[in-house]
mmCIF file of C-alpha atoms and ligand atoms in Angstrom:
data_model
loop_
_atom_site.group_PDB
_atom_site.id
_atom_site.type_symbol
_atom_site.label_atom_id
_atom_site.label_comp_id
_atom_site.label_asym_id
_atom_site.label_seq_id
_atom_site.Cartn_x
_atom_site.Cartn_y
_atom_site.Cartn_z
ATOM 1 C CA UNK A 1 -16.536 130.987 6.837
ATOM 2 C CA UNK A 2 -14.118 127.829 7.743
ATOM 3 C CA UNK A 3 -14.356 124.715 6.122
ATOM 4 C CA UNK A 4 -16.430 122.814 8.484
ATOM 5 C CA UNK A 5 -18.970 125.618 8.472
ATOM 6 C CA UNK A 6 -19.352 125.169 5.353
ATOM 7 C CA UNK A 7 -19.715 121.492 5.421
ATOM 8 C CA UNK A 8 -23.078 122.005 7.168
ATOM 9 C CA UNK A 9 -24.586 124.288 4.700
ATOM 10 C CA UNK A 10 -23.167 121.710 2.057
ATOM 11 C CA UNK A 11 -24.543 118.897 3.374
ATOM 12 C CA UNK A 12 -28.593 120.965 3.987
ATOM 13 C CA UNK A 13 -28.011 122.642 0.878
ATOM 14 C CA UNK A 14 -27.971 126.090 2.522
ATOM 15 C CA UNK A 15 -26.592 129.469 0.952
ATOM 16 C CA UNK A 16 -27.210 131.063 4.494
ATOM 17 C CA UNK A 17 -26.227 129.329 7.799
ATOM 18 C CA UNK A 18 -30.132 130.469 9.024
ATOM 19 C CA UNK A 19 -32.480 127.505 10.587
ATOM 20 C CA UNK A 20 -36.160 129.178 11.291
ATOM 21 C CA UNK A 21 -36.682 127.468 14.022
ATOM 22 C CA UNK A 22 -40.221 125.395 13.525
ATOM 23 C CA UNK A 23 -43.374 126.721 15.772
ATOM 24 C CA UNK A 24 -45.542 123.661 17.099
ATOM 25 C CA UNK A 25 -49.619 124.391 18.001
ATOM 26 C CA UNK A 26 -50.319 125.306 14.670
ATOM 27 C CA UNK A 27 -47.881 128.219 14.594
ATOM 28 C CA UNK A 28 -46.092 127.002 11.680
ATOM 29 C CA UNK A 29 -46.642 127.441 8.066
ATOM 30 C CA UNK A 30 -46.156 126.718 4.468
ATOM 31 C CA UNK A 31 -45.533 129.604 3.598
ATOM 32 C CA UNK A 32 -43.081 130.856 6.129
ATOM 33 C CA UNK A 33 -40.990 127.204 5.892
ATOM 34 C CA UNK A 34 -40.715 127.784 2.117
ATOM 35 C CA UNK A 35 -40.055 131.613 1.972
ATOM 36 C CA UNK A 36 -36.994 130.575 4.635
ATOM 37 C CA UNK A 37 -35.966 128.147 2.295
ATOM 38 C CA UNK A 38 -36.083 129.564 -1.172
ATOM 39 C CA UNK A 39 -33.562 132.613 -0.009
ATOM 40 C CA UNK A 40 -31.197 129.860 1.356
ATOM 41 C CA UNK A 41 -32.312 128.795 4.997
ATOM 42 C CA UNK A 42 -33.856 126.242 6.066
ATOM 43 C CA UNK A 43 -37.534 126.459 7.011
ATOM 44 C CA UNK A 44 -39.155 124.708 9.105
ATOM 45 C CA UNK A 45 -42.489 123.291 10.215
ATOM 46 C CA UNK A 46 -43.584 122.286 13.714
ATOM 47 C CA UNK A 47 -45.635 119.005 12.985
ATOM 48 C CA UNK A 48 -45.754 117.863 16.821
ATOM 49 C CA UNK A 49 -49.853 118.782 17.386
ATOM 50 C CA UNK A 50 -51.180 117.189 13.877
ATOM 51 C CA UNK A 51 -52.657 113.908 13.375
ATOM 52 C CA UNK A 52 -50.646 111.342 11.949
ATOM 53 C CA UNK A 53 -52.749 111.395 8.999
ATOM 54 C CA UNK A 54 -52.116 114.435 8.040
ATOM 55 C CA UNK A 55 -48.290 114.156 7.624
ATOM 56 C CA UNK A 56 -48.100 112.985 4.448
ATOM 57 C CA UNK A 57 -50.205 115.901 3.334
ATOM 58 C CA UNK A 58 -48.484 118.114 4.638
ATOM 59 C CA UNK A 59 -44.859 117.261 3.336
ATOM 60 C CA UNK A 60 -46.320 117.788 0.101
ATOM 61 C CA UNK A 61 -47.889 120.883 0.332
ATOM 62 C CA UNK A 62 -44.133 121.904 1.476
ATOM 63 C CA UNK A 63 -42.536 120.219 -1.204
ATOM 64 C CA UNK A 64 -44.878 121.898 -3.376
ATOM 65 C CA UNK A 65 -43.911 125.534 -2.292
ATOM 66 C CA UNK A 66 -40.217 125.202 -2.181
ATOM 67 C CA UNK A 67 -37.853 123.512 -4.637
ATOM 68 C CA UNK A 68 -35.521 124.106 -1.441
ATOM 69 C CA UNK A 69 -35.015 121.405 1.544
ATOM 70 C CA UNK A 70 -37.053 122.212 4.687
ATOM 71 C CA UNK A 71 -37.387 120.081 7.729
ATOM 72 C CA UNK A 72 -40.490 118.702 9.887
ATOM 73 C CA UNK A 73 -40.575 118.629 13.398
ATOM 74 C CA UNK A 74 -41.923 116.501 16.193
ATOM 75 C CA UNK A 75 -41.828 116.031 19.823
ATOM 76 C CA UNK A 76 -40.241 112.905 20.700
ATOM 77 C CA UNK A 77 -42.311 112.429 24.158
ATOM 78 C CA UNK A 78 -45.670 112.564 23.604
ATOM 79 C CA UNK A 79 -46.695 112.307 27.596
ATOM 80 C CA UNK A 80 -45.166 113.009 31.352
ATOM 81 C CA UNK A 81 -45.683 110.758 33.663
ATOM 82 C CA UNK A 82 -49.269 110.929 34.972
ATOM 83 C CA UNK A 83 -50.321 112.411 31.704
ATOM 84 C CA UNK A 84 -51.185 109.953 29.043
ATOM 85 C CA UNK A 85 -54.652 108.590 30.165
ATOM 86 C CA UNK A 86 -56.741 110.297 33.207
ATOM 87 C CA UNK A 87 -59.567 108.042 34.708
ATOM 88 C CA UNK A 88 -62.895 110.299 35.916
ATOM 89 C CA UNK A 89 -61.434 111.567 39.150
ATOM 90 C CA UNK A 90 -58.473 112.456 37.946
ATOM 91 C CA UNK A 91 -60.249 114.488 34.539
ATOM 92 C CA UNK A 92 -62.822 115.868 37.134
ATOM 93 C CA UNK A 93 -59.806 117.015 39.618
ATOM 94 C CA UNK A 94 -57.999 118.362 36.577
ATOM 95 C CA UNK A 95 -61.259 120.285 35.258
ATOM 96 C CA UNK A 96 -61.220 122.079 38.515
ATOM 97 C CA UNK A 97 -58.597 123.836 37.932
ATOM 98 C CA UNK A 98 -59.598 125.352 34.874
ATOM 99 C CA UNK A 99 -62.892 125.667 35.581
ATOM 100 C CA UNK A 100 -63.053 129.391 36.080
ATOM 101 C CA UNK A 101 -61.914 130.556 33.290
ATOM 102 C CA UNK A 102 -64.111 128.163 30.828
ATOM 103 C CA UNK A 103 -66.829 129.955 33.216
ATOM 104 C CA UNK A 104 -65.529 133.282 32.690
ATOM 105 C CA UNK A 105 -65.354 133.282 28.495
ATOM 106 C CA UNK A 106 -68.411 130.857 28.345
ATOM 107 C CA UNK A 107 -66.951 127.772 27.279
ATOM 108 C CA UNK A 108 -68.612 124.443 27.951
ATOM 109 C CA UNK A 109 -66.760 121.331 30.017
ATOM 110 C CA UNK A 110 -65.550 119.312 27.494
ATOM 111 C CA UNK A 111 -65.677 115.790 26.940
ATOM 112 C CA UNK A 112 -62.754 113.660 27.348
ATOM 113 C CA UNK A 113 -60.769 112.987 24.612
ATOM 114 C CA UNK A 114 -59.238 109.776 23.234
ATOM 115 C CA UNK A 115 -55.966 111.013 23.491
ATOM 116 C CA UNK A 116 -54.627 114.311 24.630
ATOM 117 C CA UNK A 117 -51.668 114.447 22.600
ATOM 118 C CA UNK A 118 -51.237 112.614 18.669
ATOM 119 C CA UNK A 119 -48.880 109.459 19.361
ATOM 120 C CA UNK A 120 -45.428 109.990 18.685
ATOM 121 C CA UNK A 121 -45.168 106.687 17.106
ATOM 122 C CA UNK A 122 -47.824 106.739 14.828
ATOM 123 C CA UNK A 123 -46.251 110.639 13.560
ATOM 124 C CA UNK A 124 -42.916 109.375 13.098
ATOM 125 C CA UNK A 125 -44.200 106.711 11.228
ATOM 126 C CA UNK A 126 -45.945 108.613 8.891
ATOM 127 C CA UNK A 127 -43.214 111.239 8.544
ATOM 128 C CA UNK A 128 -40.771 108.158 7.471
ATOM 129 C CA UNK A 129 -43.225 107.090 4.475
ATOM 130 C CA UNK A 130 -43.446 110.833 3.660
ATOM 131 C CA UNK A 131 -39.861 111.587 3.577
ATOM 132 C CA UNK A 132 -39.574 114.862 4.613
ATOM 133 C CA UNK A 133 -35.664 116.303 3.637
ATOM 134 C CA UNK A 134 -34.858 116.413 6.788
ATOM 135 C CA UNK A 135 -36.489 115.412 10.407
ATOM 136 C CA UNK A 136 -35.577 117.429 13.713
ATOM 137 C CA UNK A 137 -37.036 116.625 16.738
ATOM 138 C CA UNK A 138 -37.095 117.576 20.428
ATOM 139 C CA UNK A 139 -37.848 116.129 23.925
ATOM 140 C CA UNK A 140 -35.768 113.092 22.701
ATOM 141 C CA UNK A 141 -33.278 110.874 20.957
ATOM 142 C CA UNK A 142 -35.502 108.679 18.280
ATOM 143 C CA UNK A 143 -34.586 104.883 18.742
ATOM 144 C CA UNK A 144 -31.964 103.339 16.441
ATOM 145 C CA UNK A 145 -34.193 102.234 14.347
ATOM 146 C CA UNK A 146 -35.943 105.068 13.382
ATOM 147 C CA UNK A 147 -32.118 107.052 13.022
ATOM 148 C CA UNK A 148 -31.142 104.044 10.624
ATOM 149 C CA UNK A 149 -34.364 104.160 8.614
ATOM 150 C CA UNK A 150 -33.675 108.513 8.177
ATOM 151 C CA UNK A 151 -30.420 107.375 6.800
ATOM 152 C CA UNK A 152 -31.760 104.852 3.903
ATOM 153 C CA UNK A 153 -34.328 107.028 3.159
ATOM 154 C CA UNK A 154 -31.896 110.156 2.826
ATOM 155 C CA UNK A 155 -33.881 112.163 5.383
ATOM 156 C CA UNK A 156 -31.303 114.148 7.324
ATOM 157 C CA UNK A 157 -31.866 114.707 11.128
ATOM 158 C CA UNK A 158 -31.899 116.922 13.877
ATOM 159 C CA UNK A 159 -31.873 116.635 17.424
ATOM 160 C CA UNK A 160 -32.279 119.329 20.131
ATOM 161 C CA UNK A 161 -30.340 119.621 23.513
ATOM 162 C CA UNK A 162 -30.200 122.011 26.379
ATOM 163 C CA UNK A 163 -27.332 120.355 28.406
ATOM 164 C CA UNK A 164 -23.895 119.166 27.119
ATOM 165 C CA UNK A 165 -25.035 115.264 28.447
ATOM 166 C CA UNK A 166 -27.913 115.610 25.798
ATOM 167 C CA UNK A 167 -25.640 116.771 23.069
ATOM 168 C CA UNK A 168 -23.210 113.909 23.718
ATOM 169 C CA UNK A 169 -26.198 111.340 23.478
ATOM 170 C CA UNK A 170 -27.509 112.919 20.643
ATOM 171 C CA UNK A 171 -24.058 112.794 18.994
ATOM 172 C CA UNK A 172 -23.789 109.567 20.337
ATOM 173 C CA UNK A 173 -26.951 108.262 18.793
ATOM 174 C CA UNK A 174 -25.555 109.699 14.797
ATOM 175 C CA UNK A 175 -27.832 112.720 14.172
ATOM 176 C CA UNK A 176 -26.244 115.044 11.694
ATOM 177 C CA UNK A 177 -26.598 117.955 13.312
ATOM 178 C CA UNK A 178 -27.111 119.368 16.724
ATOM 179 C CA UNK A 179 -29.511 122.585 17.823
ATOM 180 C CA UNK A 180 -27.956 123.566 21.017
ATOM 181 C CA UNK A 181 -30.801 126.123 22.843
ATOM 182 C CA UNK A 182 -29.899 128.075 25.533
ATOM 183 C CA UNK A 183 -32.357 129.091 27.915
ATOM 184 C CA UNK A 184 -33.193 132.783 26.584
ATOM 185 C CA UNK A 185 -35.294 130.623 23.359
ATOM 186 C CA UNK A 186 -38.923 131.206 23.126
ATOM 187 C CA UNK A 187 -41.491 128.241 23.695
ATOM 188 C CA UNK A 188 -40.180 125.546 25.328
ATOM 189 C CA UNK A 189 -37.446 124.203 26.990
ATOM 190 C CA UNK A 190 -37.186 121.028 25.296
ATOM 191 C CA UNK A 191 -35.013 119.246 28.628
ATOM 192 C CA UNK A 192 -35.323 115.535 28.404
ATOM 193 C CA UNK A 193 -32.413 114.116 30.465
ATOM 194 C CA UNK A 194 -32.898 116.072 32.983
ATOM 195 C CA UNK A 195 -35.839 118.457 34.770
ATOM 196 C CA UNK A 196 -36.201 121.688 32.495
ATOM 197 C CA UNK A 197 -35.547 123.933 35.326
ATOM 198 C CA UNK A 198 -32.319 122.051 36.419
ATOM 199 C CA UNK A 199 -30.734 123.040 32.360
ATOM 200 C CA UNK A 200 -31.443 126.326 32.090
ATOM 201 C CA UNK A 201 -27.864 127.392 30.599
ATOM 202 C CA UNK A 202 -27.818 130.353 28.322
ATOM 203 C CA UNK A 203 -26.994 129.827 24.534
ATOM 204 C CA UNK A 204 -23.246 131.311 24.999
ATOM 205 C CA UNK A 205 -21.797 129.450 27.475
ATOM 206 C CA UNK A 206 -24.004 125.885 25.847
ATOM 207 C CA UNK A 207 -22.772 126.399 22.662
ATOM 208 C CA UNK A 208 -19.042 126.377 23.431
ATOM 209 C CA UNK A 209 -19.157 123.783 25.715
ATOM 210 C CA UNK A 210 -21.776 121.785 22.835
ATOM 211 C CA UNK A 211 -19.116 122.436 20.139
ATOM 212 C CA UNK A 212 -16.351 121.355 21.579
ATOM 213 C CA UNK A 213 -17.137 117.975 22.627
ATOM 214 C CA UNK A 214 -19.546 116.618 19.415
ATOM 215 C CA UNK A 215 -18.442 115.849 16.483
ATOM 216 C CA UNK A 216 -22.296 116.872 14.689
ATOM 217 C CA UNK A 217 -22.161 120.350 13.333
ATOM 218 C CA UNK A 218 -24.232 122.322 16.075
ATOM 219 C CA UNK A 219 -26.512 125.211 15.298
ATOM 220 C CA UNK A 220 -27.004 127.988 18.030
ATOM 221 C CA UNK A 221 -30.384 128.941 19.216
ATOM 222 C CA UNK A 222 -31.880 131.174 21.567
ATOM 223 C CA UNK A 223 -31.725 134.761 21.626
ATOM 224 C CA UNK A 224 -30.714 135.325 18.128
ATOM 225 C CA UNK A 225 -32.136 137.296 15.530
ATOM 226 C CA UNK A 226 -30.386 139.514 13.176
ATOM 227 C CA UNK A 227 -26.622 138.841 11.571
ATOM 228 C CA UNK A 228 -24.950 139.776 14.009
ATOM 229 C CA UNK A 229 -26.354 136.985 16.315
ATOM 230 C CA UNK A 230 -25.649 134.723 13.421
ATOM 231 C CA UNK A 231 -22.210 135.659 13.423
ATOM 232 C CA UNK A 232 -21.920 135.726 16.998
ATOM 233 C CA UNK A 233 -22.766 132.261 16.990
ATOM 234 C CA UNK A 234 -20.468 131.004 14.246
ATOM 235 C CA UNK A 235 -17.466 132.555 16.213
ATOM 236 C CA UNK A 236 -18.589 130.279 19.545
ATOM 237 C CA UNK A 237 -17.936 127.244 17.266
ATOM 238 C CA UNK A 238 -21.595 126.739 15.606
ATOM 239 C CA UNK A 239 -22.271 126.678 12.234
ATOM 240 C CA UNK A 240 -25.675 128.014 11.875
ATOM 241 C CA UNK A 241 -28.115 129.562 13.902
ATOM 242 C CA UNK A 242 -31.626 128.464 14.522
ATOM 243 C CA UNK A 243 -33.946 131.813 14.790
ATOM 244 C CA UNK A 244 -37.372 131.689 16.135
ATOM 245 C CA UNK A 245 -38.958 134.228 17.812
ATOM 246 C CA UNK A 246 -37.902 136.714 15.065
ATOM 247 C CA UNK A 247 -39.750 134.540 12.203
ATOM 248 C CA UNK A 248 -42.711 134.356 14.977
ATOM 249 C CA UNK A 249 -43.116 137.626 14.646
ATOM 250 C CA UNK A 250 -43.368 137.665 11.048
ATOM 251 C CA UNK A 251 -46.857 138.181 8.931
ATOM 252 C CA UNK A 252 -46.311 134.824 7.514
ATOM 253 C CA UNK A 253 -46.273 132.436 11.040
ATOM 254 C CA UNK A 254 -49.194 131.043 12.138
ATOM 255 C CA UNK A 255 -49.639 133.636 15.234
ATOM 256 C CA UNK A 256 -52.227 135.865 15.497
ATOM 257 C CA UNK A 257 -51.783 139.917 15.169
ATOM 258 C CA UNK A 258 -52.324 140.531 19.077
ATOM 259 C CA UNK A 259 -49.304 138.248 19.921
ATOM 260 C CA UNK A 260 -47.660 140.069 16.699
ATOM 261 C CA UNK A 261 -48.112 143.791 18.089
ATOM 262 C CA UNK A 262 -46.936 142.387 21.923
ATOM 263 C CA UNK A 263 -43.703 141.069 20.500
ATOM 264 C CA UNK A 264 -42.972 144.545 19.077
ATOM 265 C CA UNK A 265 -44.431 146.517 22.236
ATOM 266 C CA UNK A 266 -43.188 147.184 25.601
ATOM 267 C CA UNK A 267 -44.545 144.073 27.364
ATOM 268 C CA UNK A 268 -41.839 141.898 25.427
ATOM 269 C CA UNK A 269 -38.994 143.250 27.586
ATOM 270 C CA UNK A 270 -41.097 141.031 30.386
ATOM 271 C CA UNK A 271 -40.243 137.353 29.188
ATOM 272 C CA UNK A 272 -41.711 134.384 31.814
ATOM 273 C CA UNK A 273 -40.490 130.717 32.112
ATOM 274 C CA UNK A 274 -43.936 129.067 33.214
ATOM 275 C CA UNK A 275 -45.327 125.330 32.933
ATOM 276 C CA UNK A 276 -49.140 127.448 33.045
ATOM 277 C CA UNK A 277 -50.142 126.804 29.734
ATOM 278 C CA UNK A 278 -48.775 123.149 28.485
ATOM 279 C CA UNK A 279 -47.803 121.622 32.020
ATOM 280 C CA UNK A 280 -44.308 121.694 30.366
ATOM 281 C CA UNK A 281 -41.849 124.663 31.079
ATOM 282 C CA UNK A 282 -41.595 127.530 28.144
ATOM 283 C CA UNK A 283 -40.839 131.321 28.136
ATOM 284 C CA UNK A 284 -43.196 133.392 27.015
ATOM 285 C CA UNK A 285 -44.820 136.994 27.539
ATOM 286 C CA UNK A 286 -46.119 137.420 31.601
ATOM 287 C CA UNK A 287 -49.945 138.048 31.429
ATOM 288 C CA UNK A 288 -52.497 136.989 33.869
ATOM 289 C CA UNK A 289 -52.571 133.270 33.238
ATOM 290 C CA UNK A 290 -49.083 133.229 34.158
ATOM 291 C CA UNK A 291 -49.767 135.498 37.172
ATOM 292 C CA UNK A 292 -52.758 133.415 38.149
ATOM 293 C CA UNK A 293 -50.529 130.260 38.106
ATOM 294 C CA UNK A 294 -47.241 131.079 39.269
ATOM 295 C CA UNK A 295 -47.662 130.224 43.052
ATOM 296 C CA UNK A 296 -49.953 127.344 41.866
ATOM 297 C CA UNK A 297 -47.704 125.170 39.657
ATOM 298 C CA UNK A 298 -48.356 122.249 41.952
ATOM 299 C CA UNK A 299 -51.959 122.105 40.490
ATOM 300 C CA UNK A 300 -51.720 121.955 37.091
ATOM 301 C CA UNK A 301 -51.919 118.178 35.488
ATOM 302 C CA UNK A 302 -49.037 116.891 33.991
ATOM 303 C CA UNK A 303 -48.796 117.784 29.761
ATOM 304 C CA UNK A 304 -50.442 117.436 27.636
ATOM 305 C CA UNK A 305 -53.569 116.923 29.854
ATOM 306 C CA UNK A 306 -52.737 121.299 30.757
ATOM 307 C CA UNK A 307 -51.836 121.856 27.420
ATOM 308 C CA UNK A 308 -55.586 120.029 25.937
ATOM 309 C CA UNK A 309 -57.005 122.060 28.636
ATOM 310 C CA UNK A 310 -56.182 125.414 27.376
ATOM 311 C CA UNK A 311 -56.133 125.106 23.690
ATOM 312 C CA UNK A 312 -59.628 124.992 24.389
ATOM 313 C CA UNK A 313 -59.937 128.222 25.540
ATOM 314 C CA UNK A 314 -58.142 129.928 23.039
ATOM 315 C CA UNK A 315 -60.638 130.165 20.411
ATOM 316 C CA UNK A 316 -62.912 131.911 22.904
ATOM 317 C CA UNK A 317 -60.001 134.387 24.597
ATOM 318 C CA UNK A 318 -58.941 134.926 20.949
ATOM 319 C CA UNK A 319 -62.481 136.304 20.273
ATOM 320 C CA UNK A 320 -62.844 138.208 23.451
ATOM 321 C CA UNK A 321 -59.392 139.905 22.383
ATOM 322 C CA UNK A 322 -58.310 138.733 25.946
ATOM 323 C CA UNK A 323 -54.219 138.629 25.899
ATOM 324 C CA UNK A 324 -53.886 137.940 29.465
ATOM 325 C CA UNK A 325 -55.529 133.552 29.459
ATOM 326 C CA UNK A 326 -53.847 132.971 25.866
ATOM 327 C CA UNK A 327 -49.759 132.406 25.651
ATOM 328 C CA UNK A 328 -47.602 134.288 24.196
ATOM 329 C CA UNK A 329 -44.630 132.429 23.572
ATOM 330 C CA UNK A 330 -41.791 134.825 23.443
ATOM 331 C CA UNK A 331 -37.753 135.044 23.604
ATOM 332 C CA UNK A 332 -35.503 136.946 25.578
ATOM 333 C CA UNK A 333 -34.601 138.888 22.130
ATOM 334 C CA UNK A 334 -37.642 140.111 21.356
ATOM 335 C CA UNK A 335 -37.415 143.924 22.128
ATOM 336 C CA UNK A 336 -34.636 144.289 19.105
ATOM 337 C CA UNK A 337 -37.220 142.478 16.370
ATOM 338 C CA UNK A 338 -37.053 145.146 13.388
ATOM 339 C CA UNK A 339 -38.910 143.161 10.658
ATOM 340 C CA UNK A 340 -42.205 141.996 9.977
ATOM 341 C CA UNK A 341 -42.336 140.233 6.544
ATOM 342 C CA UNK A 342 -40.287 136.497 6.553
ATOM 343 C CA UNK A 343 -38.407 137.439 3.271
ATOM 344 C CA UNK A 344 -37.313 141.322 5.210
ATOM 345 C CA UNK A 345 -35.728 139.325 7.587
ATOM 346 C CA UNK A 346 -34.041 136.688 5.204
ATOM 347 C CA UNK A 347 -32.711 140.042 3.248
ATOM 348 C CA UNK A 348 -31.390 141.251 6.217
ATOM 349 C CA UNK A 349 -29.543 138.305 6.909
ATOM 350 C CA UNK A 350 -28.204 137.963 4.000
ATOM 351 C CA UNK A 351 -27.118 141.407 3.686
ATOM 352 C CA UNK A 352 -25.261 141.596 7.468
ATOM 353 C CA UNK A 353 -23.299 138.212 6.658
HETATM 354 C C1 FMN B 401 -44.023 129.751 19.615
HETATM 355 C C2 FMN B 401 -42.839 128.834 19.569
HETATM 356 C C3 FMN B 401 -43.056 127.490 19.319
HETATM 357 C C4 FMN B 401 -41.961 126.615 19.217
HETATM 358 N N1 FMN B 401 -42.195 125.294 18.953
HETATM 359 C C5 FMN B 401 -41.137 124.475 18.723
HETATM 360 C C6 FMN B 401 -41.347 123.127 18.324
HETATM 361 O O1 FMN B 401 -42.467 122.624 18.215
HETATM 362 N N2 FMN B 401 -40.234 122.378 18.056
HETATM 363 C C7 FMN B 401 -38.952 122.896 18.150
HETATM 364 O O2 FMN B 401 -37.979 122.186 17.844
HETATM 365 N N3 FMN B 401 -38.742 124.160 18.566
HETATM 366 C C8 FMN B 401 -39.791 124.954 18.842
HETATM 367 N N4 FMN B 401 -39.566 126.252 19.222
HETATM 368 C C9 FMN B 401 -38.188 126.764 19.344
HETATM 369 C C10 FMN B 401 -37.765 127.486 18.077
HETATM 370 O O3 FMN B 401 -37.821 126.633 16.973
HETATM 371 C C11 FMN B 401 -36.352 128.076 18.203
HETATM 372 O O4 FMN B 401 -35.403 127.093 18.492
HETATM 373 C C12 FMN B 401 -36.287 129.144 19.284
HETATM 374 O O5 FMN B 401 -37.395 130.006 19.190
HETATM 375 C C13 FMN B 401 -34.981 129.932 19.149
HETATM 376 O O6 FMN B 401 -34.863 130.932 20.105
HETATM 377 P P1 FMN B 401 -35.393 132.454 19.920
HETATM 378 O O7 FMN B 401 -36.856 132.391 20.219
HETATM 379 O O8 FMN B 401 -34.642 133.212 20.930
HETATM 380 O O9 FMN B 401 -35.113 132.852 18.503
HETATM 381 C C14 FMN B 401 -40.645 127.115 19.376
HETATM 382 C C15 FMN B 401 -40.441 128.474 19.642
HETATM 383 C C16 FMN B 401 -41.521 129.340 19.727
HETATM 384 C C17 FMN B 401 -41.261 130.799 19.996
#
């Protein structure tokens, strides 16, 4: 490994040049984050769906079950335009379109919430008094401020880009480190400057062009999930790789076992990039919902008012062991997953680098 490579892993304190890549909607845990990080990666935590109040909480609870570093995540834009506040017409128009299927599992109308998304502001606050090792984000640059306040408080951070204009602003704006995710990633693609479906470059091509214009270290993500992905990675100029639909499939995420056994079956050669379930674009396994909704994009509200939507379905399609109305958030790597316990994996890593 070359000197700057290894400045990185000096700098995150990391034997292994492995990010697991943080899961939002609850996907995330403890244990995963701090299995990643005591064998040398860094593990992360997708905080981007939890109340504020719950931040501070949770860092512990991490710091408690690693003596390693491990970063929190959030989602820098909380809304799209349109979604933010709905008055009755608009929450009635938007119940429409869901209505069916809350009809078909036997789920109620629900009430409208205060919010449909945690504030942004609010999280970030609370992640700033909790101090987290290090903060990496997505749909966003954080203000100057809030870079300048990771700084004195020796939080380290990490920004997310899908184009080579977002990398330059993220460089731009002093992060220490840049993910660059190509389009083959599972979940979503976190686009900012532009439309997601106008940066939809793969990881190869992205991180080349990433590296050689930012002067951040820049760890590779998207279709990556055994060593020699890593190292694949490290020879297009990055100097880690973020992996996350190979930890997703691991006992210790926060998925359940029907998306497990679907990322190991023949279905995952089938990978989808839909707005159906959040309202913002993310690849994942084709089912029905994504069937149902592919010539009907126009009618879904903008996120999070789609995303509120469904997440209150899942509980019931979860019960009625019904695959095809739940996502299934998915990479483009997924058919070559081999292992199915976090610290496996890790070994495996370790072993092939
Ligand atoms: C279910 C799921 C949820 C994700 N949620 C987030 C998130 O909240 N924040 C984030 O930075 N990345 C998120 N990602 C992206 C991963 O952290 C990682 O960058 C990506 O999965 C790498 O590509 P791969 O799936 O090909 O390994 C998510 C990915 C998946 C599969």
């Amino acid at each position: 490994m070359s000197a700057t490579q290894s400045d990185l892993m000096q700098r995150f304190e990391l034997d292994l040049p492995v990010v697991q890549g943080p899961f939002g909607g609850g996907l995330s845990t403890v244990q995963l984050a701090a299995t990643v990080s005591d064998r040398g990666g860094l593990g992360s935590f997708g905080a981007h769906a939890r109340a504020p109040e719950t931040i501070a909480t949770l860092t512990r609870e991490l710091a408690a079950a690693t003596s390693r570093r491990f970063a929190l995540n959030l989602w820098i834009s909380d809304h799209d335009p349109g979604g933010e506040r709905l008055d009755a017409a608009e929450f009635d128009r938007a119940w429409r379109v869901f209505e069916p299927f809350y009809r078909e599992l036997g789920v109620e109308r629900p009430e409208p919430p205060t919010r449909f998304h945690p504030s942004y502001d609010a999280q970030v606050e609370a992640l700033l008094e909790a101090r987290p090792p290090v903060f990496s984000f997505v749909f966003g640059v954080p203000s100057s401020t809030v870079i300048q306040a990771c700084r004195q408080r020796d939080i380290l951070t990490v920004g997310t880009a899908t184009s080579v204009a977002e990398a330059e602003a993220l460089d731009a704006a002093g992060v220490d480190a840049i993910v660059a995710t190509g389009a083959e990633a599972g979940g979503h693609r976190v686009s900012w400057l532009e439309r997601a479906e106008d940066a939809l470059m793969g990881t190869f091509a992205l991180v080349q062009l990433v590296a050689d214009r930012v002067r951040a270290p820049v760890i590779a993500a998207g279709g990556i999930a055994d060593a020699r992905g890593v190292r694949a990675a490290l020879a297009l100029g990055a100097q880690a790789a973020q992996i996350g639909t190979a930890f997703l499939a691991c006992a210790e995420s926060g998925t359940t076992d029907a998306h497990r056994a679907i990322l190991f079956g023949p279905e995952a050669h089938r990978t989808r990039l839909t707005r159906a379930f959040t309202g913002r674009l993310a690849r994942g396994v084709r089912n029905r919902w994504i069937e149902t909704f592919e010539a009907r994009q126009h009618e879904l509200p903008p996120f999070p008012v789609t995303a509120w939507f469904v997440s209150n379905l899942r509980a019931a399609a979860q019960a009625a062991g019904d695959t095809g109305l739940v996502s299934l958030w998915c990479g483009q790597i997924a058919p070559n997953l081999r292992h199915r316990h976090a610290a496996e994996l890790m070994q495996a890593l370790h072993d092939g680098l």
